[in-house]
CSV table of C-alpha atoms in Angstrom, one decimal:
chain,number,residue,atom,x,y,z
A,1,MET,CA,-18.9,-39.9,-0.2
A,2,LYS,CA,-21.7,-37.0,-1.5
A,3,THR,CA,-20.9,-33.5,-2.4
A,4,ILE,CA,-23.5,-30.8,-1.0
A,5,TYR,CA,-21.7,-27.9,-1.6
A,6,GLN,CA,-19.2,-27.5,-4.8
A,7,SER,CA,-17.8,-23.9,-5.8
A,8,ILE,CA,-15.3,-22.1,-7.3
A,9,VAL,CA,-12.8,-19.4,-6.1
A,10,THR,CA,-13.3,-15.9,-7.9
A,11,GLU,CA,-11.7,-13.4,-6.0
A,12,VAL,CA,-8.8,-13.3,-2.4
A,13,GLY,CA,-9.7,-10.4,-0.9
A,14,SER,CA,-6.3,-8.3,-0.6
A,15,GLN,CA,-6.8,-8.6,3.2
A,16,VAL,CA,-6.7,-12.7,3.1
A,17,GLU,CA,-3.6,-13.3,4.0
A,18,LEU,CA,-3.7,-12.0,7.8
A,19,PHE,CA,-7.4,-14.0,8.6
A,20,LEU,CA,-4.5,-17.2,7.2
A,21,GLN,CA,-2.0,-15.8,9.6
A,22,GLU,CA,-4.8,-16.7,12.3
A,23,LYS,CA,-6.0,-19.8,11.1
A,24,MET,CA,-9.0,-17.8,9.1
A,25,ILE,CA,-11.0,-17.6,5.7
A,26,ILE,CA,-13.6,-16.0,6.0
A,27,LEU,CA,-16.3,-17.4,2.6
A,28,PHE,CA,-19.3,-15.4,0.8
A,29,ASN,CA,-20.5,-16.0,-2.4
A,30,ASP,CA,-20.6,-13.5,-4.9
A,31,SER,CA,-22.8,-11.6,-3.9
A,32,ALA,CA,-20.5,-10.5,-1.2
A,33,PRO,CA,-21.1,-6.2,-0.3
A,34,ASP,CA,-18.3,-4.2,-1.7
A,35,ASP,CA,-16.7,-3.8,2.3
A,36,LEU,CA,-16.3,-7.3,2.8
A,37,ARG,CA,-14.8,-7.7,-0.2
A,38,ASP,CA,-11.0,-7.6,1.2
A,39,VAL,CA,-11.4,-9.4,3.7
A,40,SER,CA,-13.1,-13.0,2.2
A,41,VAL,CA,-12.8,-15.6,-0.6
A,42,VAL,CA,-15.6,-15.1,-2.5
A,43,HIS,CA,-16.5,-18.0,-4.3
A,44,LYS,CA,-19.9,-18.2,-7.0
A,45,ARG,CA,-23.1,-19.0,-6.2
A,46,CYS,CA,-24.5,-22.7,-5.6
A,47,PRO,CA,-26.8,-24.5,-4.0
A,48,LEU,CA,-26.5,-25.9,-0.7
A,49,GLU,CA,-27.7,-29.8,-1.4
A,50,GLU,CA,-27.2,-30.6,2.3
A,51,ASP,CA,-26.5,-29.3,5.9
A,52,ILE,CA,-22.9,-29.0,6.8
A,53,LYS,CA,-23.4,-31.2,9.7
A,54,ILE,CA,-19.8,-32.2,12.5
A,55,GLY,CA,-18.0,-34.9,10.6
A,56,ASP,CA,-18.7,-34.0,7.2
A,57,GLU,CA,-15.0,-32.7,5.2
A,58,LEU,CA,-14.6,-29.1,4.2
A,59,VAL,CA,-12.0,-29.9,0.7
A,60,ILE,CA,-9.9,-26.9,-0.3
A,61,ASP,CA,-8.5,-27.6,-3.7
A,62,ASN,CA,-6.9,-31.4,-2.7
A,63,GLN,CA,-6.8,-30.8,0.4
A,64,SER,CA,-9.5,-32.2,3.0
A,65,PHE,CA,-10.4,-31.0,6.3
A,66,LYS,CA,-12.8,-32.7,9.2
A,67,VAL,CA,-15.9,-30.8,10.1
A,68,THR,CA,-15.4,-30.5,13.8
A,69,PHE,CA,-17.6,-27.4,14.9
A,70,VAL,CA,-20.9,-26.0,13.6
A,71,GLY,CA,-22.6,-23.1,14.8
A,72,ASP,CA,-26.4,-22.9,14.6
A,73,LYS,CA,-26.3,-20.1,11.8
A,74,VAL,CA,-24.0,-21.7,9.5
A,75,ASN,CA,-26.3,-23.8,7.1
A,76,GLU,CA,-28.6,-20.4,7.0
A,77,THR,CA,-26.0,-18.0,5.8
A,78,MET,CA,-24.4,-20.6,4.2
A,79,ARG,CA,-27.7,-21.3,2.0
A,80,ASP,CA,-28.3,-17.2,1.8
A,81,LEU,CA,-24.8,-16.1,1.0
A,82,GLY,CA,-22.5,-18.7,0.7
A,83,HIS,CA,-21.2,-17.7,3.9
A,84,SER,CA,-19.1,-19.2,6.8
A,85,THR,CA,-16.4,-17.7,8.5
A,86,ILE,CA,-14.1,-20.9,8.6
A,87,THR,CA,-11.3,-21.3,11.1
A,88,PHE,CA,-8.4,-24.3,10.9
A,89,ASP,CA,-8.1,-24.8,14.7
A,90,GLY,CA,-9.9,-28.3,15.2
A,91,SER,CA,-12.2,-26.5,18.4
A,92,SER,CA,-14.9,-28.3,19.3
A,93,LYS,CA,-17.2,-25.1,20.1
A,94,SER,CA,-17.3,-21.7,19.2
A,95,GLU,CA,-18.9,-18.3,20.7
A,96,MET,CA,-19.6,-17.4,16.9
A,97,PRO,CA,-23.2,-18.5,15.6
A,98,GLY,CA,-21.5,-18.8,12.1
A,99,MET,CA,-18.1,-20.4,12.8
A,100,ILE,CA,-16.9,-23.6,10.8
A,101,CYS,CA,-14.6,-25.2,12.7
A,102,VAL,CA,-12.4,-27.7,11.3
A,103,GLU,CA,-8.7,-30.2,11.7
A,104,ALA,CA,-5.7,-27.9,12.5
A,105,LYS,CA,-3.4,-28.9,9.1
A,106,GLU,CA,-2.0,-27.2,7.1
A,107,ILE,CA,-4.1,-24.6,4.7
A,108,PRO,CA,-3.4,-24.4,0.8
A,109,ALA,CA,-2.7,-21.0,-0.9
A,110,ILE,CA,-6.6,-19.7,-2.4
A,111,THR,CA,-6.8,-18.8,-5.1
A,112,SER,CA,-9.1,-17.1,-7.6
A,113,SER,CA,-9.2,-21.2,-9.6
A,114,SER,CA,-9.8,-22.6,-6.4
A,115,GLN,CA,-12.2,-25.9,-6.2
A,116,LEU,CA,-14.4,-25.4,-2.6
A,117,MET,CA,-16.6,-28.3,-1.4
A,118,PHE,CA,-18.1,-29.4,1.5
A,119,ARG,CA,-19.3,-32.9,1.5
A,120,GLN,CA,-21.1,-36.4,4.0
A,121,LEU,CA,-18.1,-39.2,4.1
A,122,SER,CA,-20.9,-41.7,4.8
């Protein structure tokens, strides 16, 4: 396994719970504009070592999720802003170019010290 993105959550917006109920989170690094922080899981800025691809894993703390879809803009926005919308529904497609879909499993509680990582399995 190779870790290609690793960060720590620094802030969980006041509206994040509403998105979690829809099996979704919005990621931004600490450059997130003030008007988006309420809806975002904000994390420390870090480099994206390689592109995120289908088959990779998202890991939140010790819970892993297989990536099932990566939108056309994901790697660009993750490099620039640490930004993507992640949906936990196992979809293999999305109309949103900044969307990452991962397998449908229970989402762990996300706190201001949660670990956030993407890793390649091979």
